[in-house]
Amino acid sequence: DEMVLKADYELALPLEPGENFEIVYTQEIPDIPAVVSQILSYGNLALKGEFENSLPFQLELSFELHDSEGRIIELAEGSGKQTIPSRNLDGSPAEFDLNLSLIKKPGVDVSDISSMNIVVTANSGDAVGQPINENDYVVGNLIVVVPDGITMDLNELTSKDEE
């Protein structure tokens, strides 16, 4: 006689960050429109938005601009980074208004911005031993604004296009 045994199982292990726990997630935004380079050459850009974090650790959000060769375009010191706080002590999600500036570094050529990486880094920090469950999340939305406006000489734009 033949016996057939079928099994379907799921294994769920609890995750509690230890002292050296770190996760880095990078999302590339390719094909940045040329107008971003033009705007950044005249002024600064800001990223504004709202985030909600139910994870037990804070997240560092940073933005890297890249040229068409994939090289990082350096920003001013401290520019392009902001921390999103961890969930509240009562376990409820922390709500956070993001206001992050992308400030060009003096002397750096920003005329060839081709892509942008959004880098999210999470490390255990104060969350050592706090459990993470399947319902924890981070959500957010972002918009790009020109905080100080820009003043442009239309003749300068025309002459660049004709070259």
PDB file of C-alpha atoms in Angstrom, residues 9 115 123 150:
ATOM      1  CA  TYR A   9       2.871  25.041   7.336  1.00  0.00           C
ATOM      2  CA  SER A 115      18.544  60.278 -10.693  1.00  0.00           C
ATOM      3  CA  ASN A 123      19.051  50.752  13.473  1.00  0.00           C
ATOM      4  CA  ILE A 150      13.572  81.432  -8.103  1.00  0.00           C
TER       5      ILE A 150
END
